[in-house]
Short mmCIF file of C-alpha atoms and ligand atoms in Angstrom, two decimals:
data_model
loop_
_atom_site.label_atom_id
_atom_site.label_comp_id
_atom_site.label_asym_id
_atom_site.label_seq_id
_atom_site.Cartn_x
_atom_site.Cartn_y
_atom_site.Cartn_z
CA UNK A 990 40.85 20.08 -69.46
CA UNK A 991 41.81 22.18 -72.42
CA UNK A 992 42.96 25.51 -72.87
CA UNK A 993 39.93 26.83 -74.94
CA UNK A 994 37.49 26.28 -72.13
CA UNK A 995 39.45 27.44 -69.60
CA UNK A 996 38.77 30.77 -70.93
CA UNK A 997 35.65 30.22 -72.22
CA UNK A 998 34.57 29.30 -68.72
CA UNK A 999 36.61 32.79 -68.06
CA UNK A 1000 34.32 34.91 -69.72
CA UNK A 1001 30.87 33.40 -69.25
CA UNK A 1002 29.24 35.40 -66.98
CA UNK A 1003 28.59 33.98 -63.75
CA UNK A 1004 24.18 33.39 -63.82
CA UNK A 1005 23.25 32.31 -59.92
CA UNK A 1006 21.04 29.08 -60.54
CA UNK A 1007 17.11 30.45 -59.06
CA UNK A 1008 16.47 29.13 -55.95
CA UNK A 1009 12.92 28.03 -55.45
CA UNK A 1010 11.46 30.04 -52.29
CA UNK A 1011 8.58 28.92 -51.50
CA UNK A 1012 5.77 30.40 -49.30
CA UNK A 1013 5.65 30.74 -45.26
CA UNK A 1014 1.41 31.63 -45.77
CA UNK A 1015 -0.11 28.17 -44.80
CA UNK A 1016 -1.05 26.11 -48.28
CA UNK A 1017 -4.92 25.70 -48.84
CA UNK A 1018 -6.47 22.97 -47.74
CA UNK A 1019 -10.35 21.44 -47.27
CA UNK A 1020 -11.90 18.18 -46.80
CA UNK A 1021 -12.21 17.50 -50.60
CA UNK A 1022 -8.61 18.26 -51.35
CA UNK A 1023 -6.29 15.00 -51.55
CA UNK A 1024 -3.64 16.77 -50.25
CA UNK A 1025 -2.90 20.66 -49.65
CA UNK A 1026 -2.22 23.30 -52.16
CA UNK A 1027 0.53 26.10 -51.63
CA UNK A 1028 0.52 29.30 -51.62
CA UNK A 1029 2.16 31.38 -54.87
CA UNK A 1030 6.36 31.81 -53.95
CA UNK A 1031 6.40 35.21 -53.07
CA UNK A 1032 8.68 36.33 -56.23
CA UNK A 1033 6.05 34.70 -58.97
CA UNK A 1034 3.28 36.55 -56.44
CA UNK A 1035 5.12 39.52 -57.27
CA UNK A 1036 5.22 39.77 -60.13
CA UNK A 1037 1.82 39.16 -61.02
CA UNK A 1038 1.17 43.05 -59.63
CA UNK A 1039 2.23 44.09 -63.32
CA UNK A 1040 -0.25 41.79 -65.23
CA UNK A 1041 -1.50 42.48 -67.54
CA UNK A 1042 1.48 42.18 -69.32
CA UNK A 1043 0.37 43.40 -72.67
CA UNK A 1044 -3.05 45.22 -73.44
CA UNK A 1045 -6.37 43.18 -74.48
CA UNK A 1046 -6.73 43.21 -78.31
CA UNK A 1047 -10.17 43.07 -79.61
CA UNK A 1048 -10.95 40.15 -82.35
CA UNK A 1049 -14.59 40.93 -83.62
CA UNK A 1050 -14.09 41.72 -86.90
CA UNK A 1051 -16.16 38.11 -88.02
CA UNK A 1052 -19.74 37.54 -87.52
CA UNK A 1053 -20.53 36.62 -83.93
CA UNK A 1054 -17.47 36.75 -82.66
CA UNK A 1055 -15.61 38.84 -79.69
CA UNK A 1056 -12.73 37.84 -78.07
CA UNK A 1057 -9.87 40.07 -76.38
CA UNK A 1058 -6.33 38.83 -76.66
CA UNK A 1059 -4.09 39.78 -74.21
CA UNK A 1060 -0.65 38.36 -75.80
CA UNK A 1061 0.76 38.06 -73.04
CA UNK A 1062 -1.51 38.25 -69.88
CA UNK A 1063 1.46 37.30 -67.77
CA UNK A 1064 5.25 38.06 -68.73
CA UNK A 1065 7.07 35.01 -70.21
CA UNK A 1066 9.56 34.75 -67.07
CA UNK A 1067 6.67 34.65 -64.35
CA UNK A 1068 4.29 32.61 -66.79
CA UNK A 1069 7.21 29.70 -66.77
CA UNK A 1070 7.57 30.07 -62.60
CA UNK A 1071 3.68 29.64 -62.86
CA UNK A 1072 3.21 27.07 -65.20
CA UNK A 1073 6.13 25.01 -62.78
CA UNK A 1074 4.48 25.62 -59.88
CA UNK A 1075 1.02 24.70 -60.87
CA UNK A 1076 1.99 21.58 -62.60
CA UNK A 1077 4.14 20.47 -59.52
CA UNK A 1078 1.53 21.34 -56.92
CA UNK A 1079 -1.85 20.24 -58.21
CA UNK A 1080 -3.57 16.87 -58.40
CA UNK A 1081 -5.44 16.22 -61.31
CA UNK A 1082 -7.39 13.40 -62.89
CA UNK A 1083 -7.88 11.95 -66.17
CA UNK A 1084 -11.59 10.96 -66.49
CA UNK A 1085 -13.96 8.22 -68.10
CA UNK A 1086 -17.64 8.67 -68.66
CA UNK A 1087 -19.95 6.99 -70.72
CA UNK A 1088 -22.23 8.76 -72.88
CA UNK A 1089 -25.52 7.01 -74.09
CA UNK A 1090 -26.67 7.85 -77.76
CA UNK A 1091 -30.34 6.21 -78.05
CA UNK A 1092 -29.65 2.20 -77.36
CA UNK A 1093 -26.12 2.56 -77.95
CA UNK A 1094 -23.35 3.35 -74.77
CA UNK A 1095 -20.24 5.09 -75.71
CA UNK A 1096 -16.92 5.04 -73.22
CA UNK A 1097 -15.55 8.06 -73.22
CA UNK A 1098 -11.76 8.90 -72.08
CA UNK A 1099 -10.75 12.51 -71.69
CA UNK A 1100 -7.38 12.82 -73.58
CA UNK A 1101 -6.27 15.11 -70.67
CA UNK A 1102 -5.50 15.77 -67.10
CA UNK A 1103 -8.22 17.81 -65.52
CA UNK A 1104 -8.78 19.58 -62.51
CA UNK A 1105 -11.87 21.62 -60.98
CA UNK A 1106 -12.52 24.38 -58.52
CA UNK A 1107 -15.15 26.70 -57.26
CA UNK A 1108 -18.79 26.52 -56.94
CA UNK A 1109 -21.85 28.03 -58.54
CA UNK A 1110 -23.82 31.22 -57.42
CA UNK A 1111 -26.63 29.51 -54.93
CA UNK A 1112 -24.23 28.92 -52.10
CA UNK A 1113 -20.87 30.26 -51.05
CA UNK A 1114 -17.84 28.33 -48.38
CA UNK A 1115 -18.05 29.64 -44.72
CA UNK A 1116 -14.98 30.46 -43.29
CA UNK A 1117 -14.51 27.02 -41.96
CA UNK A 1118 -14.99 24.89 -45.14
CA UNK A 1119 -18.63 24.10 -45.04
CA UNK A 1120 -21.34 24.93 -47.94
CA UNK A 1121 -23.99 27.63 -46.96
CA UNK A 1122 -26.88 29.35 -48.70
CA UNK A 1123 -25.57 32.61 -50.67
CA UNK A 1124 -28.31 35.00 -49.53
CA UNK A 1125 -29.62 33.94 -46.34
CA UNK A 1126 -26.51 31.66 -45.06
CA UNK A 1127 -28.38 28.46 -43.86
CA UNK A 1128 -25.80 25.08 -44.53
CA UNK A 1129 -26.41 23.65 -47.46
CA UNK A 1130 -27.36 19.72 -47.41
CA UNK A 1131 -24.97 17.60 -47.98
CA UNK A 1132 -26.83 15.31 -50.79
CA UNK A 1133 -27.42 18.55 -52.52
CA UNK A 1134 -24.56 17.47 -55.01
CA UNK A 1135 -23.52 14.85 -56.42
CA UNK A 1136 -19.67 15.48 -55.99
CA UNK A 1137 -18.98 18.00 -53.20
CA UNK A 1138 -17.45 21.28 -54.37
CA UNK A 1139 -13.87 22.35 -53.59
CA UNK A 1140 -12.99 25.88 -52.66
CA UNK A 1141 -10.45 27.46 -55.29
CA UNK A 1142 -6.52 27.45 -54.15
CA UNK A 1143 -5.00 30.69 -52.66
CA UNK A 1144 -2.82 30.33 -55.64
CA UNK A 1145 -5.41 30.31 -58.45
CA UNK A 1146 -7.82 32.69 -56.05
CA UNK A 1147 -5.04 35.45 -57.00
CA UNK A 1148 -5.19 34.91 -59.95
CA UNK A 1149 -9.13 35.35 -60.60
CA UNK A 1150 -8.87 38.06 -58.87
CA UNK A 1151 -6.64 39.30 -61.32
CA UNK A 1152 -8.27 38.22 -64.18
CA UNK A 1153 -11.74 39.14 -63.13
CA UNK A 1154 -9.98 43.01 -63.06
CA UNK A 1155 -8.49 42.68 -66.67
CA UNK A 1156 -11.31 41.76 -67.89
CA UNK A 1157 -13.90 43.49 -65.49
CA UNK A 1158 -16.37 40.16 -65.33
CA UNK A 1159 -16.75 37.96 -62.15
CA UNK A 1160 -16.22 34.32 -61.72
CA UNK A 1161 -16.71 31.39 -59.97
CA UNK A 1162 -15.17 28.64 -61.38
CA UNK A 1163 -11.59 27.58 -61.90
CA UNK A 1164 -11.04 24.45 -64.60
CA UNK A 1165 -7.73 23.63 -65.09
CA UNK A 1166 -6.43 21.51 -68.23
CA UNK A 1167 -3.13 19.90 -68.32
CA UNK A 1168 -1.95 18.20 -71.82
CA UNK A 1169 0.60 16.24 -70.85
CA UNK A 1170 2.33 15.94 -74.59
CA UNK A 1171 0.82 16.41 -78.44
CA UNK A 1172 -1.07 13.93 -78.16
CA UNK A 1173 -3.64 15.48 -75.70
CA UNK A 1174 -6.55 17.82 -77.19
CA UNK A 1175 -9.52 19.21 -76.43
CA UNK A 1176 -12.59 18.17 -79.22
CA UNK A 1177 -13.71 21.62 -81.30
CA UNK A 1178 -16.87 22.23 -78.84
CA UNK A 1179 -18.62 25.58 -77.05
CA UNK A 1180 -19.05 26.51 -74.08
CA UNK A 1181 -22.47 27.20 -74.10
CA UNK A 1182 -24.09 25.63 -70.81
CA UNK A 1183 -27.11 26.84 -69.86
CA UNK A 1184 -26.02 27.12 -66.64
CA UNK A 1185 -23.65 30.24 -67.99
CA UNK A 1186 -26.72 32.27 -68.86
CA UNK A 1187 -27.06 33.54 -72.10
CA UNK A 1188 -23.56 35.26 -72.94
CA UNK A 1189 -20.97 33.78 -70.78
CA UNK A 1190 -17.35 35.45 -70.59
CA UNK A 1191 -15.22 32.53 -70.71
CA UNK A 1192 -11.01 34.00 -69.72
CA UNK A 1193 -8.70 31.24 -70.71
CA UNK A 1194 -4.67 31.78 -70.01
CA UNK A 1195 -2.09 29.50 -71.66
CA UNK A 1196 1.40 28.59 -69.68
CA UNK A 1197 3.81 26.36 -70.79
CA UNK A 1198 4.21 25.11 -74.24
CA UNK A 1199 2.41 26.48 -77.32
CA UNK A 1200 -0.37 25.48 -78.54
CA UNK A 1201 -2.78 25.61 -81.93
CA UNK A 1202 -6.05 27.38 -80.83
CA UNK A 1203 -8.65 26.61 -83.37
CA UNK A 1204 -12.08 28.74 -83.73
CA UNK A 1205 -14.72 28.03 -86.10
CA UNK A 1206 -18.19 29.40 -86.57
CA UNK A 1207 -20.87 26.50 -86.41
CA UNK A 1208 -23.42 25.46 -89.25
CA UNK A 1209 -26.27 28.08 -89.42
CA UNK A 1210 -29.20 25.86 -89.89
CA UNK A 1211 -31.86 27.31 -92.78
CA UNK A 1212 -34.53 29.03 -92.00
CA UNK A 1213 -37.79 26.58 -91.68
CA UNK A 1214 -39.24 28.23 -94.56
CA UNK A 1215 -36.19 26.76 -96.65
CA UNK A 1216 -36.56 23.72 -98.46
CA UNK A 1217 -36.30 20.08 -96.76
CA UNK A 1218 -32.83 19.68 -97.30
CA UNK A 1219 -31.08 22.72 -98.16
CA UNK A 1220 -27.40 23.13 -96.82
CA UNK A 1221 -26.31 25.13 -94.21
CA UNK A 1222 -26.60 28.91 -94.70
CA UNK A 1223 -22.88 31.08 -94.73
CA UNK A 1224 -22.27 33.76 -92.54
CA UNK A 1225 -19.30 34.54 -94.54
CA UNK A 1226 -16.92 33.52 -91.29
CA UNK A 1227 -13.64 32.57 -91.79
CA UNK A 1228 -12.21 29.65 -89.52
CA UNK A 1229 -9.67 31.73 -86.85
CA UNK A 1230 -6.58 29.98 -85.26
CA UNK A 1231 -4.33 31.83 -82.00
CA UNK A 1232 -1.11 30.08 -81.63
CA UNK A 1233 -1.39 30.47 -78.08
CA UNK A 1234 2.09 30.77 -76.19
CA UNK A 1235 2.92 30.70 -72.18
CA UNK A 1236 1.06 33.55 -70.44
CA UNK A 1237 -1.40 34.37 -73.39
CA UNK A 1238 -5.21 35.15 -72.32
CA UNK A 1239 -8.34 35.38 -74.13
CA UNK A 1240 -11.79 36.45 -73.42
CA UNK A 1241 -14.29 34.61 -75.18
CA UNK A 1242 -17.38 36.67 -74.38
CA UNK A 1243 -20.48 37.85 -76.08
CA UNK A 1244 -22.31 36.02 -78.63
CA UNK A 1245 -19.00 34.33 -79.19
CA UNK A 1246 -20.17 30.42 -77.50
CA UNK A 1247 -23.45 30.44 -79.12
CA UNK A 1248 -22.12 30.74 -82.58
CA UNK A 1249 -18.20 29.79 -82.76
CA UNK A 1250 -16.62 26.47 -81.39
CA UNK A 1251 -12.90 25.76 -80.21
CA UNK A 1252 -10.46 23.61 -80.17
CA UNK A 1253 -6.73 22.71 -79.57
CA UNK A 1254 -6.02 19.70 -81.81
CA UNK A 1255 -3.50 16.76 -81.66
CA UNK A 1256 -0.01 17.42 -82.37
CA UNK A 1257 2.85 15.58 -83.45
CA UNK A 1258 6.12 15.69 -81.53
CA UNK A 1259 8.25 19.28 -81.16
CA UNK A 1260 7.49 21.32 -78.11
CA UNK A 1261 4.21 20.23 -77.10
CA UNK A 1262 5.75 17.69 -75.72
CA UNK A 1263 6.86 19.80 -73.26
CA UNK A 1264 3.54 20.36 -71.52
CA UNK A 1265 0.57 22.83 -71.47
CA UNK A 1266 -1.50 24.41 -68.74
CA UNK A 1267 -4.97 26.15 -69.72
CA UNK A 1268 -7.03 27.69 -66.97
CA UNK A 1269 -10.46 28.97 -67.31
CA UNK A 1270 -12.30 31.63 -65.08
CA UNK A 1271 -16.02 30.98 -65.90
CA UNK A 1272 -19.30 32.21 -63.64
CA UNK A 1273 -21.76 29.69 -62.94
CA UNK A 1274 -25.37 30.50 -61.83
CA UNK A 1275 -27.13 27.34 -61.13
CA UNK A 1276 -26.00 24.63 -59.21
CA UNK A 1277 -26.70 22.14 -62.33
CA UNK A 1278 -23.33 23.51 -63.28
CA UNK A 1279 -21.43 22.28 -60.27
CA UNK A 1280 -22.25 19.07 -60.66
CA UNK A 1281 -21.53 19.07 -64.53
CA UNK A 1282 -17.85 20.37 -64.08
CA UNK A 1283 -17.14 18.04 -61.06
CA UNK A 1284 -18.74 15.18 -63.16
CA UNK A 1285 -16.53 15.56 -66.61
CA UNK A 1286 -13.13 17.35 -64.44
CA UNK A 1287 -12.75 15.45 -61.13
CA UNK A 1288 -14.83 12.17 -62.17
CA UNK A 1289 -14.40 8.97 -59.41
CA UNK A 1290 -11.14 7.90 -60.72
CA UNK A 1291 -7.47 7.87 -59.36
CA UNK A 1292 -5.77 11.00 -58.46
CA UNK A 1293 -2.64 12.88 -60.51
CA UNK A 1294 0.27 14.33 -59.02
CA UNK A 1295 3.21 15.44 -60.87
CA UNK A 1296 6.59 13.50 -60.46
CA UNK A 1297 9.54 15.93 -60.48
CA UNK A 1298 12.02 12.96 -60.73
CA UNK A 1299 9.98 11.00 -63.67
CA UNK A 1300 9.08 13.66 -64.99
CA UNK A 1301 5.37 12.61 -65.93
CA UNK A 1302 2.20 12.21 -64.17
CA UNK A 1303 2.18 9.84 -61.86
CA UNK A 1304 -0.63 7.88 -59.96
CA UNK A 1305 -1.35 9.37 -56.04
CA UNK A 1306 -1.93 7.10 -53.41
CA UNK A 1307 -2.57 8.42 -49.86
CA UNK A 1308 -1.97 5.07 -47.89
CA UNK A 1309 1.35 5.19 -50.02
CA UNK A 1310 2.37 9.12 -49.67
CA UNK A 1311 1.84 8.34 -45.83
CA UNK A 1312 3.71 5.61 -45.45
CA UNK A 1313 6.69 7.17 -47.63
CA UNK A 1314 6.53 10.13 -45.05
CA UNK A 1315 6.39 7.84 -42.43
CA UNK A 1316 9.40 6.03 -43.43
CA UNK A 1317 11.53 9.38 -44.01
CA UNK A 1318 10.56 10.75 -40.70
CA UNK A 1319 11.85 7.00 -39.20
CA UNK A 1320 15.43 7.65 -40.93
CA UNK A 1321 15.79 11.58 -39.68
CA UNK A 1322 14.99 9.64 -36.30
CA UNK A 1323 17.80 7.27 -36.66
CA UNK A 1324 20.30 9.32 -38.81
CA UNK A 1325 19.73 12.17 -35.73
CA UNK A 1326 21.67 9.93 -33.35
CA UNK A 1327 19.57 6.30 -32.90
CA UNK A 1328 21.54 3.57 -31.88
CA UNK A 1329 24.84 2.62 -33.76
CA UNK A 1330 25.33 5.80 -35.28
CA UNK A 1331 27.23 7.84 -32.60
CA UNK A 1332 30.41 8.83 -32.73
CA UNK A 1333 33.64 6.63 -32.99
CA UNK A 1334 31.49 4.46 -34.46
CA UNK A 1335 32.25 4.45 -38.35
CA UNK A 1336 34.63 1.74 -38.79
O1 AKG B 1306 -6.63 24.42 -73.72
C1 AKG B 1306 -7.29 25.78 -74.66
O2 AKG B 1306 -6.73 26.36 -74.38
C2 AKG B 1306 -8.78 25.26 -74.11
C3 AKG B 1306 -9.74 24.27 -73.13
C4 AKG B 1306 -11.10 24.99 -73.01
O3 AKG B 1306 -11.75 25.46 -74.09
C5 AKG B 1306 -11.80 23.90 -72.04
O4 AKG B 1306 -11.35 23.90 -71.40
O5 AKG B 1306 -13.44 24.53 -72.35
FE1 FE2 B 1307 -13.82 25.27 -74.29
#
């Protein structure tokens, strides 16, 4: 070893590698989960007590736009830990579906990983995990929903409560997107579904790689009295770009969804390839909302789980996982003193 390197090492501050400390609380589980979801690690949970890390800034200087931008909502280190925890522990889907426009059916592949938890306002989960009506607390018939609703796991429910307090709104749904690379995206759309009510509040939290969030006003149809081919009306709204960094949160509320579109466009290389998680909290009023969210964010395809060694989402399969666990248990048993492994047998 060269002298220079030895000296460098001498003066380098000793930074202890941060240990991953797991929660001792039992994980969240439900019959609809492919596998249990651990509780937040205690150090991440503690830091969340200091949210919001900054005060929200109002962005309402354009027609029909009403945003509150927390930049950030979660401080940098905690946002990083939360990103890695959620990417590692949640189950995701890559949903495919078909849409019919007139006689033409088109196959769509959602260009990002998604997952969803929650239940509309008509019902609640009872402590044993079954569904009961919100008011009368009578069992909900099993065929009420096309896809069985999933309770929000403890780790995301903690976030939901914090976000409720910071935004003065209540939410019963949590949608999670994972953009694995710059090739993953969400096209221009508005979250103005009828089941969210007329002026929905949607809180959108970003973790991981920074991505551009584009917003533009919807074209405004000319009045019925205008000429037939009249161009869309100009409302004088300028498109907007927010460079959403890790820990940032945007609350979209009031007339925003009715009048504005938003998207996360594709990007080439750079930071995007490190992956980004987006979590939106919303409130669905009726059961149609529940069916819609599960159809488009869970679907019927395979489960994906983050593979730490490969550094990518991999298809997860219950039989394969259970087989792997059995093998590991058998290996442990053998190492623990099975025949031929005893003392004096090493020659
Ligand atoms: O990823 C984002 O920031 C936006 C996600 C979004 O618009 C949605 O899930 O509806
Ligand atoms: Fe959206």
